PDB file of C-alpha atoms and ligand atoms in Angstrom:
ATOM      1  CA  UNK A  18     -30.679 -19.291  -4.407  1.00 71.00           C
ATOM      2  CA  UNK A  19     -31.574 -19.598  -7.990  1.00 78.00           C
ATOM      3  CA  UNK A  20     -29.120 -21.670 -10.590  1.00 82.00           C
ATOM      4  CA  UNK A  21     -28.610 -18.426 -12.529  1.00 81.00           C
ATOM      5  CA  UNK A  22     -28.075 -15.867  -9.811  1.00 80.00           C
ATOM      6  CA  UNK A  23     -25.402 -18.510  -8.323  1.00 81.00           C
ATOM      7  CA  UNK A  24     -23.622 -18.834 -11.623  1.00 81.00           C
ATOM      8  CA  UNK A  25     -23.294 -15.057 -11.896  1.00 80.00           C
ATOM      9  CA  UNK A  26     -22.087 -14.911  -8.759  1.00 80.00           C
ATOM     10  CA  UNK A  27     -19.390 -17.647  -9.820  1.00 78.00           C
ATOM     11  CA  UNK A  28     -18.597 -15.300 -13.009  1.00 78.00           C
ATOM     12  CA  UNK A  29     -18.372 -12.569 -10.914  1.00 77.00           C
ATOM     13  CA  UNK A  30     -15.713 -14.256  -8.664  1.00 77.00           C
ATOM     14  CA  UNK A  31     -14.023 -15.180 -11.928  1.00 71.00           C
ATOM     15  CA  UNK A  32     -13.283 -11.514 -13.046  1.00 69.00           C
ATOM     16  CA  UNK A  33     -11.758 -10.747  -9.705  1.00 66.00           C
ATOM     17  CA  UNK A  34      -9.451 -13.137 -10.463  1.00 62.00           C
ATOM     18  CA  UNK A  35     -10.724 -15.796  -8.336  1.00 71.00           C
ATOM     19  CA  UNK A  36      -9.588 -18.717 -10.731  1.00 66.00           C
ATOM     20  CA  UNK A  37      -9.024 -21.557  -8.435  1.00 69.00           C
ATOM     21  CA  UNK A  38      -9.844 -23.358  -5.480  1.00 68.00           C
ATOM     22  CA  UNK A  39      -7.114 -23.555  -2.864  1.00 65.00           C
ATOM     23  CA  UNK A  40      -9.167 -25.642  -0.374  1.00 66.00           C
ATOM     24  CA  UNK A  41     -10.999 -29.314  -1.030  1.00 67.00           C
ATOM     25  CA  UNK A  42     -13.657 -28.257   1.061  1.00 72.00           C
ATOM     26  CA  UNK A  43     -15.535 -24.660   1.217  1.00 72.00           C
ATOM     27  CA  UNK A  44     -14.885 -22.206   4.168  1.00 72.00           C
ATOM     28  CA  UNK A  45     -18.192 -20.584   5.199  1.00 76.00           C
ATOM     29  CA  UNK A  46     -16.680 -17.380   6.508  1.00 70.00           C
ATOM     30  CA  UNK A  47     -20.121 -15.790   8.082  1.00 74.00           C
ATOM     31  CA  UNK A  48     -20.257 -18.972  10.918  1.00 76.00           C
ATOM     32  CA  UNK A  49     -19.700 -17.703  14.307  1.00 71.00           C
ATOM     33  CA  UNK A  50     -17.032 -19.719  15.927  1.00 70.00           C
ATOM     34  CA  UNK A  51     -18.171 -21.396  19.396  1.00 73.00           C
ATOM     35  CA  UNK A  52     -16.815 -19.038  22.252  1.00 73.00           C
ATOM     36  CA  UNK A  53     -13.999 -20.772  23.622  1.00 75.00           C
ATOM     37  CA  UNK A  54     -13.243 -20.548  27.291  1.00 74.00           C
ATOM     38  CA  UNK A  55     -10.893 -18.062  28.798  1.00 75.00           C
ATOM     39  CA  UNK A  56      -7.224 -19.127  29.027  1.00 72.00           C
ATOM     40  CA  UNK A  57      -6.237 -19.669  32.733  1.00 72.00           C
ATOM     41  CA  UNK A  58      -4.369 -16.739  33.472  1.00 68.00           C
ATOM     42  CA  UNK A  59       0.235 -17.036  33.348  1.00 64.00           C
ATOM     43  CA  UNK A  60       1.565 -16.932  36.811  1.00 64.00           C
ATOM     44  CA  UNK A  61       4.351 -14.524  35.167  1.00 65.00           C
ATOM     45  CA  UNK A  62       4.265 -12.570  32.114  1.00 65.00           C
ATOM     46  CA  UNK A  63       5.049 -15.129  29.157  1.00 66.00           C
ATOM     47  CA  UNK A  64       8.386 -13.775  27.588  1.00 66.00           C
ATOM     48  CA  UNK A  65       7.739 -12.424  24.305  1.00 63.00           C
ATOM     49  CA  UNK A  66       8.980 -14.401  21.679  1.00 62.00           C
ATOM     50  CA  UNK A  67      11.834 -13.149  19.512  1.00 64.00           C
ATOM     51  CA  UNK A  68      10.815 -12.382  15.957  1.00 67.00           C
ATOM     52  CA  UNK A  69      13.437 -13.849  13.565  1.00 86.00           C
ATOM     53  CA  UNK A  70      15.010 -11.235  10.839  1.00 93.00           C
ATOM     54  CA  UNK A  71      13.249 -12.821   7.566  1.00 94.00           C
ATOM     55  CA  UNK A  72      16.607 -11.903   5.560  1.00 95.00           C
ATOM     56  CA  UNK A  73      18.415 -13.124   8.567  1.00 95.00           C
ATOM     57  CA  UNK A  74      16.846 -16.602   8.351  1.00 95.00           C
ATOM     58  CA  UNK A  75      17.341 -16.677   4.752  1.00 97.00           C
ATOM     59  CA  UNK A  76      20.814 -15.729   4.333  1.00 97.00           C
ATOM     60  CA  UNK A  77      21.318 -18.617   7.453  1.00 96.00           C
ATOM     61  CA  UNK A  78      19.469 -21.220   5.972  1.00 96.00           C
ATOM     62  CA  UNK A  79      20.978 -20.921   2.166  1.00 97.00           C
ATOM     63  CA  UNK A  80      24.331 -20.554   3.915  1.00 96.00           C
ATOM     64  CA  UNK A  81      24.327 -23.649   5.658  1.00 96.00           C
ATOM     65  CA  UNK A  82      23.247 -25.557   2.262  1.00 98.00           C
ATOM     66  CA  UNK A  83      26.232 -27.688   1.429  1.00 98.00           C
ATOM     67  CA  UNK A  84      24.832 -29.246  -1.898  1.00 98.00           C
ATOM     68  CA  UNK A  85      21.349 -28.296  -4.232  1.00 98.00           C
ATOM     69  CA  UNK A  86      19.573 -31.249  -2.124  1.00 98.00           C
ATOM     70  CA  UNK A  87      20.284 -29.190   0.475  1.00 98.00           C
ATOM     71  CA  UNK A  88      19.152 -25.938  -0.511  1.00 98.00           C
ATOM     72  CA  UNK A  89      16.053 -27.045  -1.814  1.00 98.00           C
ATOM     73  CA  UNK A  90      15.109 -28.642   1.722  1.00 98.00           C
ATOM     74  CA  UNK A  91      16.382 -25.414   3.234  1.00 98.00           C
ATOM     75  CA  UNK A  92      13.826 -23.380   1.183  1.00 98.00           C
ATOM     76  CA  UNK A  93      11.103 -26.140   2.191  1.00 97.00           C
ATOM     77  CA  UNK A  94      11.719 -24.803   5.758  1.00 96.00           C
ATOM     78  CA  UNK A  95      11.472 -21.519   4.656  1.00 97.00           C
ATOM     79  CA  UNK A  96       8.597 -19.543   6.605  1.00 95.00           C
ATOM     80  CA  UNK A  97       8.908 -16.714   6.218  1.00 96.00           C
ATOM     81  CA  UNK A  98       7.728 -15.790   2.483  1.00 96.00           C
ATOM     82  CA  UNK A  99       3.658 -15.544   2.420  1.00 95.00           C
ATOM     83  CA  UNK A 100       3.913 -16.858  -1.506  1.00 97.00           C
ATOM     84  CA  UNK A 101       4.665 -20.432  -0.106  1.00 97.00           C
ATOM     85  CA  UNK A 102       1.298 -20.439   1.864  1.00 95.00           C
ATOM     86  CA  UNK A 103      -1.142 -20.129  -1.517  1.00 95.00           C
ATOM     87  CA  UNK A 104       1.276 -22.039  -3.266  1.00 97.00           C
ATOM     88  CA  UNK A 105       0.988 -26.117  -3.833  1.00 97.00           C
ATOM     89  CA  UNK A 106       4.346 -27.019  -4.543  1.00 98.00           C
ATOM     90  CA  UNK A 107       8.017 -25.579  -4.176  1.00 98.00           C
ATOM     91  CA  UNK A 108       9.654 -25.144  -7.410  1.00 98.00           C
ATOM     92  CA  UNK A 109      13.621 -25.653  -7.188  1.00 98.00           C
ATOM     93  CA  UNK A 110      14.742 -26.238 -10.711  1.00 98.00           C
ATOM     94  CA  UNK A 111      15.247 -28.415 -13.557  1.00 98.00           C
ATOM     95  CA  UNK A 112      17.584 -29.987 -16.005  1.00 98.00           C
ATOM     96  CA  UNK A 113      21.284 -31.090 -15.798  1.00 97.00           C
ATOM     97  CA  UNK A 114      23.034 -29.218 -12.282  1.00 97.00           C
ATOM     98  CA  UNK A 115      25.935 -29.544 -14.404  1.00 96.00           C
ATOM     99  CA  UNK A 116      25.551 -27.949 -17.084  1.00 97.00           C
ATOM    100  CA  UNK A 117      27.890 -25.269 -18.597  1.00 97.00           C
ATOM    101  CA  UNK A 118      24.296 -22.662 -18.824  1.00 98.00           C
ATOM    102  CA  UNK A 119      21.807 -21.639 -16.154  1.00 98.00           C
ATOM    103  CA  UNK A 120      18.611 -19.755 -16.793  1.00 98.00           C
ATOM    104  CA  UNK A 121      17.398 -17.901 -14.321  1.00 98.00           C
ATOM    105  CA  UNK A 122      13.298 -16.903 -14.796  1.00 98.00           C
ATOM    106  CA  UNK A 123      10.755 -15.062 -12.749  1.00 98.00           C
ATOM    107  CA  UNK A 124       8.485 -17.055 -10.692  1.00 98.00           C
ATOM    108  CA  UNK A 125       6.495 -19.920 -11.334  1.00 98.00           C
ATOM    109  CA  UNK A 126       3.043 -19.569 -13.184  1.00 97.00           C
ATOM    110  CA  UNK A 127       0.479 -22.164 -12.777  1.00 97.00           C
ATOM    111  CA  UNK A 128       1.225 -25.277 -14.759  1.00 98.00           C
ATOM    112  CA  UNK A 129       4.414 -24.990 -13.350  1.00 98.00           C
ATOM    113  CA  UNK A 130       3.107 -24.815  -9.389  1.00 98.00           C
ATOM    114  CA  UNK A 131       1.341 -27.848  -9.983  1.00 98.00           C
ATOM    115  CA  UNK A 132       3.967 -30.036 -11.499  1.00 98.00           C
ATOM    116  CA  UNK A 133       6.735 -28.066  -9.098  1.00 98.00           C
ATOM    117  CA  UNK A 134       9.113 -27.287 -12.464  1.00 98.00           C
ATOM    118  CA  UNK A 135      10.402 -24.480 -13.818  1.00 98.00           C
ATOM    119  CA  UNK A 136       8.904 -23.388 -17.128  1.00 98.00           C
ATOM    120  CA  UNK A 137       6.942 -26.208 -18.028  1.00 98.00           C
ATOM    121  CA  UNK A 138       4.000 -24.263 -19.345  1.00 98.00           C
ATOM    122  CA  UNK A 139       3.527 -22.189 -22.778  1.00 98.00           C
ATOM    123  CA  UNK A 140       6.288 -19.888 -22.033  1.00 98.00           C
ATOM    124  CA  UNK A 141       8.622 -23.173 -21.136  1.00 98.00           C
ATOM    125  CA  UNK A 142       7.474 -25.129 -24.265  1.00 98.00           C
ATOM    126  CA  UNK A 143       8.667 -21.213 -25.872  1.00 98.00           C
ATOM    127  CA  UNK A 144      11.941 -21.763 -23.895  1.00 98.00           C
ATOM    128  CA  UNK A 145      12.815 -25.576 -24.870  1.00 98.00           C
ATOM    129  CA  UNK A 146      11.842 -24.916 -28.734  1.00 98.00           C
ATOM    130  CA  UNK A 147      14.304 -21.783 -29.046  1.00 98.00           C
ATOM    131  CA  UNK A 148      17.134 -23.381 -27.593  1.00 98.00           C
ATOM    132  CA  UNK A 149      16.377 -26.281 -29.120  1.00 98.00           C
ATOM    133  CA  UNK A 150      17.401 -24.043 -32.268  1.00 98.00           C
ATOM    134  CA  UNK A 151      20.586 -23.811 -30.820  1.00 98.00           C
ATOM    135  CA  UNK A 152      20.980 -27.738 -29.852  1.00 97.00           C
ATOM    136  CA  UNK A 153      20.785 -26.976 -26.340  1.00 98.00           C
ATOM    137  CA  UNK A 154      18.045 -28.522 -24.135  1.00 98.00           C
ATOM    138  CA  UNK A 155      17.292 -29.608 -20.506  1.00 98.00           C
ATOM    139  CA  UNK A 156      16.844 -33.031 -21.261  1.00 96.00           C
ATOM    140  CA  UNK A 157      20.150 -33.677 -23.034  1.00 94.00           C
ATOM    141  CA  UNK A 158      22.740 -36.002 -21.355  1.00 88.00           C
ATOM    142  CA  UNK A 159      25.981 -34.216 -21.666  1.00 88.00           C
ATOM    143  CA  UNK A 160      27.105 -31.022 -20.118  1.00 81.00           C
ATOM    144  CA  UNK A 161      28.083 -29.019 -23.418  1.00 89.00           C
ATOM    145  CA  UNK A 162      24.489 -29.529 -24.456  1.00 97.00           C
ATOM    146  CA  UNK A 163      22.358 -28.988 -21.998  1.00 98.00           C
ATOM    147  CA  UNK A 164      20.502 -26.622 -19.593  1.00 98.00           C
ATOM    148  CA  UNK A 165      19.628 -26.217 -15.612  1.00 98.00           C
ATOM    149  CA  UNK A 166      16.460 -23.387 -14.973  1.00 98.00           C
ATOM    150  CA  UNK A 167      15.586 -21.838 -11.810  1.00 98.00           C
ATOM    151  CA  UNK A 168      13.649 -19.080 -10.777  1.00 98.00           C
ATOM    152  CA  UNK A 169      14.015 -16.162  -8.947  1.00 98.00           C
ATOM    153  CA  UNK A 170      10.830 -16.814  -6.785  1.00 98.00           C
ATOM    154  CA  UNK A 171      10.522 -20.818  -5.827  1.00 98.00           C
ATOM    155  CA  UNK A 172       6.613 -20.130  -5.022  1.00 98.00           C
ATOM    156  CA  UNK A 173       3.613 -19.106  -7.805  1.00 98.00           C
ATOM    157  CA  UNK A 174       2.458 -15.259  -6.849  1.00 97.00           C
ATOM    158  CA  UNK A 175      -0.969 -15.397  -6.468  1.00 95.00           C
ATOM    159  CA  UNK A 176      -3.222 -14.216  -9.838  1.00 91.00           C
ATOM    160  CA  UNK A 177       0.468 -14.611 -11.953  1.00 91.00           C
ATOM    161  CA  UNK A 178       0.958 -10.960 -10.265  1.00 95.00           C
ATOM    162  CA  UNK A 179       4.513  -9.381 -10.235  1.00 94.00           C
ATOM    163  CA  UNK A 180       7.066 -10.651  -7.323  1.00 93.00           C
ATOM    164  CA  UNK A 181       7.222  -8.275  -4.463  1.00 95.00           C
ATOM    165  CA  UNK A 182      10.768  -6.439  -4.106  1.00 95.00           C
ATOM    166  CA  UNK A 183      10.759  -7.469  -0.808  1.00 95.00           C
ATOM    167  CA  UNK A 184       9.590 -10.853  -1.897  1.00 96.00           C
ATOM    168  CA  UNK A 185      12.990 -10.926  -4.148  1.00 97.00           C
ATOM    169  CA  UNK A 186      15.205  -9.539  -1.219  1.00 97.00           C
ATOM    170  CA  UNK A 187      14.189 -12.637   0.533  1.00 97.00           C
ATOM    171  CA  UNK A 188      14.629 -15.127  -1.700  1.00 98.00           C
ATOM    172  CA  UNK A 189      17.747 -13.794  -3.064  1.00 98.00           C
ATOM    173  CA  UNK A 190      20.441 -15.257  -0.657  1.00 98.00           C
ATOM    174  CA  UNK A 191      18.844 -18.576  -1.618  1.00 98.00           C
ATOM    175  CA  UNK A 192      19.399 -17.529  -5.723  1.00 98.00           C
ATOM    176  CA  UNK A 193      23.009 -16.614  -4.663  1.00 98.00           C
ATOM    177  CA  UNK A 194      23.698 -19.715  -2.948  1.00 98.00           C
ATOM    178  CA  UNK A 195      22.037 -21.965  -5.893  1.00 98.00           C
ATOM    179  CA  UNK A 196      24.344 -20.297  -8.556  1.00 98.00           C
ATOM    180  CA  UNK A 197      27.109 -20.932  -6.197  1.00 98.00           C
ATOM    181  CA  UNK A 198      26.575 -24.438  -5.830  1.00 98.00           C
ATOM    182  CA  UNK A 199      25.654 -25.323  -9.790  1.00 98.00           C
ATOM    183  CA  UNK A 200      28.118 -23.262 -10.767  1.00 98.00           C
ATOM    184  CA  UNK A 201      27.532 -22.713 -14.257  1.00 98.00           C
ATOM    185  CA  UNK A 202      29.942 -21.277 -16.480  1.00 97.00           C
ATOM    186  CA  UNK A 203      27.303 -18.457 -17.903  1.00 98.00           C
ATOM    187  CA  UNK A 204      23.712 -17.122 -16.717  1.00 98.00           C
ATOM    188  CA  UNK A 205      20.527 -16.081 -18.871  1.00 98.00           C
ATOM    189  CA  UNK A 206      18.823 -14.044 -17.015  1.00 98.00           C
ATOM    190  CA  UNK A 207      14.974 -14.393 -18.452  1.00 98.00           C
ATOM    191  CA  UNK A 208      13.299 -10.923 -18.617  1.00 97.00           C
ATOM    192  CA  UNK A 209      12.731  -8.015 -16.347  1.00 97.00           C
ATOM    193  CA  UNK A 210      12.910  -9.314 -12.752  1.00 97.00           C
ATOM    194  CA  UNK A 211      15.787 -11.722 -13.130  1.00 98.00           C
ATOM    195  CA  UNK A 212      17.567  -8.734 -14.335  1.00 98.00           C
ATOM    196  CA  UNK A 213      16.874  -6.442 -11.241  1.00 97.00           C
ATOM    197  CA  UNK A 214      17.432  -9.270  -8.990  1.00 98.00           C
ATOM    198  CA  UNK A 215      20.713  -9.802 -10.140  1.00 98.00           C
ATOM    199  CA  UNK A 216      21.702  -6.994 -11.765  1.00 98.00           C
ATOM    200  CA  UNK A 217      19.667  -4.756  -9.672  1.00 97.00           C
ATOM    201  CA  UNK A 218      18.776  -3.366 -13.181  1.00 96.00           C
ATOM    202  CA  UNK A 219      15.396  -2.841 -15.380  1.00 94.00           C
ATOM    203  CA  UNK A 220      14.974  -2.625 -19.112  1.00 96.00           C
ATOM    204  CA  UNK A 221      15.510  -5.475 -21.048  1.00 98.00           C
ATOM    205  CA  UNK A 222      15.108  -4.042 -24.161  1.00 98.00           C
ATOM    206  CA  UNK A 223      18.034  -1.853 -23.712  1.00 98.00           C
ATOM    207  CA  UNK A 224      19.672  -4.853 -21.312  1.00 98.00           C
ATOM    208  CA  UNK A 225      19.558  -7.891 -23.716  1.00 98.00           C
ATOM    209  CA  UNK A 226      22.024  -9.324 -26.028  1.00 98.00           C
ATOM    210  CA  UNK A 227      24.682  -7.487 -24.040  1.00 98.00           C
ATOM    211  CA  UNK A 228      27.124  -9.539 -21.991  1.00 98.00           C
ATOM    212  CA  UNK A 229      27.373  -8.711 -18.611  1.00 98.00           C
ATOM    213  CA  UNK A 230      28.469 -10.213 -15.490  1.00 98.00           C
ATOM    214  CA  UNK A 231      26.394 -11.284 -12.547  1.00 98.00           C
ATOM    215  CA  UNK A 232      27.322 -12.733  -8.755  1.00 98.00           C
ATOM    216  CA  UNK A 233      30.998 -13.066 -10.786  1.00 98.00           C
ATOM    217  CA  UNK A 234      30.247 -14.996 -13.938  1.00 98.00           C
ATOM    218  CA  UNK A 235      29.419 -13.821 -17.715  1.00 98.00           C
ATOM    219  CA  UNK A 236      25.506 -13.377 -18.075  1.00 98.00           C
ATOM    220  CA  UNK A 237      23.290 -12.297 -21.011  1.00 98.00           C
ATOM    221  CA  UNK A 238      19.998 -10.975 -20.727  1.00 98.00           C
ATOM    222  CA  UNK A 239      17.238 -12.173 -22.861  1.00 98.00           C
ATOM    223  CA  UNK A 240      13.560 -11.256 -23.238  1.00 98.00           C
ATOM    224  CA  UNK A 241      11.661 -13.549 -22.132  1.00 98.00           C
ATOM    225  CA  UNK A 242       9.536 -16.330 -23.530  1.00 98.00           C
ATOM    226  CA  UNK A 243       6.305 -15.041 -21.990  1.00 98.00           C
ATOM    227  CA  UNK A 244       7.238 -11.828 -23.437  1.00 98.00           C
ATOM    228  CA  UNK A 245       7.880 -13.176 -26.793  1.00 98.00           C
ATOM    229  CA  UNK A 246       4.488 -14.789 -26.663  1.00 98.00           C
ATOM    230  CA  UNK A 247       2.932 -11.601 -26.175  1.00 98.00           C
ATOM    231  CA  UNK A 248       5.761  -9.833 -28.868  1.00 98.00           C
ATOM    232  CA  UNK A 249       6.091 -12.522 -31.599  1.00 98.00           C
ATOM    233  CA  UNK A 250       7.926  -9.719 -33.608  1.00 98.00           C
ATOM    234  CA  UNK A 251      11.058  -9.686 -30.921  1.00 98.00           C
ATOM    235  CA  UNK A 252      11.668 -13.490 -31.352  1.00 98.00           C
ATOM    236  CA  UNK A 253      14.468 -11.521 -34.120  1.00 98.00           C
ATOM    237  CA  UNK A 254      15.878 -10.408 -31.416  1.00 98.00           C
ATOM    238  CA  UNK A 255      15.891 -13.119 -29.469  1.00 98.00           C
ATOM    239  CA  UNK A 256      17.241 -15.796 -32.269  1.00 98.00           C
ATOM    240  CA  UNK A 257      20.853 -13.052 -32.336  1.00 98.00           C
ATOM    241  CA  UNK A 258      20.518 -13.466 -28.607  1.00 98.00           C
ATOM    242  CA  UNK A 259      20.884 -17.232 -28.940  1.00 98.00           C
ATOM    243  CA  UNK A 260      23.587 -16.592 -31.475  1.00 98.00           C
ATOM    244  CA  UNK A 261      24.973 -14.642 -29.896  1.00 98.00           C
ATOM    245  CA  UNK A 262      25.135 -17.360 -26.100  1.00 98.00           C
ATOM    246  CA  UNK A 263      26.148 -20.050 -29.128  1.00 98.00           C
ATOM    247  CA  UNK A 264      29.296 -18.329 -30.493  1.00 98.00           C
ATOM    248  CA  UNK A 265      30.374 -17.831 -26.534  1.00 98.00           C
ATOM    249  CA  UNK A 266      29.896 -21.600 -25.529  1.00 97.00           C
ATOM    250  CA  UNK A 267      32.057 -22.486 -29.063  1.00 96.00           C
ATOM    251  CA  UNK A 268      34.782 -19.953 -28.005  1.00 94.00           C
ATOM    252  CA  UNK A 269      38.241 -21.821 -27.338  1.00 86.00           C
TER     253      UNK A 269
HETATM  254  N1  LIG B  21       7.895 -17.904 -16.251  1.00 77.02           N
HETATM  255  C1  LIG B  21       9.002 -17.917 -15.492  1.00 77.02           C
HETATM  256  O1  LIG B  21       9.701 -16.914 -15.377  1.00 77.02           O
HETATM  257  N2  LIG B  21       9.314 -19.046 -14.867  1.00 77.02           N
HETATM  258  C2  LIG B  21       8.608 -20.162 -14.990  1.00 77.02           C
HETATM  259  O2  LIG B  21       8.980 -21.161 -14.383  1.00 77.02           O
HETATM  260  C3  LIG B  21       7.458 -20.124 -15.802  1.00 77.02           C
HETATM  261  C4  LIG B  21       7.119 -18.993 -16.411  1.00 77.02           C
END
C-alpha cells in the first residue's frame, strides 16, 4: 500500500471518531483463528450459570462500602458497566472528602481518564478558576474553603458521547452511597445529566441558580464549565450562581 492511500485511510478513521489507540499492539481482525479441537463432551448438562441483576450487584456492592476507600475498590470490582472496558483508569474523585461542598459532574473526558481525576481538563481548569472567584478550591486545606468533585459516571464514554440512562441507573447506587459517606453539607450538580441523575430532571437553564434539594441535602444546579466554554456569554449567569452558593456557605 502506498504512503498516501494509507494516510487517507488513517484520516478517514479519524472522522469516524477513531481518535485513539486502545491496544499497544494492532489486532489484525481478517486472520483466521487456528481451529481448536472439540471440547470433550459433559457427562451431565453443565448447570447454567446464574446471571447477576447488574442493579442488584451495584446497589450490593455500594451498600457494603463502609468508608470512600471502600467504595472506590467496590466500583473497581464493578463488572458489569461496558464503559469500564474502553476505559484506562477509574475515576473516583478529588479534593478534600470533608469539605462542606460537593460537585457532582458528568463523566470523565479524556485528560481526565488518563490521569483518573475528575475535571482536570479545560472544563476543570474552567471549574477551579470560577470558584477560585469565590475563594473556594480543591486544593485548599480547610473545610470552609474547599471542594470534593465526583462524577456521575466513574468511566470515560467512548468518543466523549452522552452517558447511557441505563449506564446512570447503574452507577447511581454507587453516587448515592458516595454522597452518603462524604456527606457534604450542599451539592452542585454540574449541568444536564447530574441533574437527571439526581433530580431525575432536565433543563438547566430553567434548573440553575435555584436551590433545591437532592438525596436530602440543599443542592444548586449550575451550567456547566464545558457548557460555558462553548457559551462564554452564560458565565453571567454562572458568576450569580456562585454568589448565590457564597451567600449560603456565609449564612449563620
Ligand atoms: N466533565 C465532567 O462532567 N466531568 C469531568 O470530570 C470532566 C469533564
Amino acid at each position: 500500500m502506498d504512503s498516501a492511500l494509507a494516510l487517507s485511510l488513517l484520516e478517514w478513521q479519524l472522522e469516524l471518531g477513531a481518535t485513539e489507540a486502545i491496544g499497544d499492539v494492532p489486532v489484525n481482525r481478517y486472520e483466521v483463528p487456528a481451529a481448536r479441537p472439540a471440547p470433550a463432551p459433559a457427562p451431565f448438562p453443565p448447570p447454567l450459570p446464574v446471571a447477576e441483576d447488574p442493579l442488584e450487584a451495584a446497589r450490593a456492592l455500594a451498600e457494603s462500602a463502609g468508608s470512600l476507600a471502600d467504595l472506590e475498590e467496590a466500583l473497581g470490582r464493578y463488572e458489569h458497566c461496558e464503559l469500564k472496558k474502553g476505559a484506562r483508569n477509574l475515576v473516583f474523585a478529588d479534593g478534600n472528602p470533608a469539605a462542606r461542598v460537593m460537585i457532582i459532574g458528568e463523566a470523565p473526558g479524556r485528560d481526565e481518564d488518563i490521569q483518573g481525576k475528575p475535571f482536570v481538563g479545560r472544563a476543570g481548569q474552567l471549574l477551579d478558576l470560577m470558584f477560585a472567584a469565590i475563594g473556594m478550591g480543591r486544593e485548599n486545606p480547610d473545610a470552609e474553603n474547599t471542594l470534593y468533585i465526583t462524577n456521575v459516571l466513574p468511566w470515560r464514554p467512548p468518543q466523549n458521547r452522552d452517558p447511557a440512562p441505563e449506564e446512570i441507573a447503574m452507577m447511581l447506587p454507587f453516587l448515592h452511597r458516595h454522597v452518603a459517606l462524604a456527606d457534604p453539607d450542599i451539592l452542585v450538580l454540574m449541568g444536564n445529566h447530574s441533574c437527571q441523575a439526581l433530580l431525575g430532571r432536565r433543563g438547566i437553564t430553567r434548573l440553575r441558580g435555584t436551590w433545591t434539594e437532592a438525596l436530602g441535602k440543599p443542592a444548586l444546579p449550575m451550567f456547566h464549565p464545558a457548557y460555558l466554554l462553548r457559551n462564554p456569554l452564560a458565565k453571567r449567569e454562572a458568576w450569580a450562581d456562585l454568589l448565590t452558593l457564597q451567600a449560603r456557605l456565609r449564612a449563620p
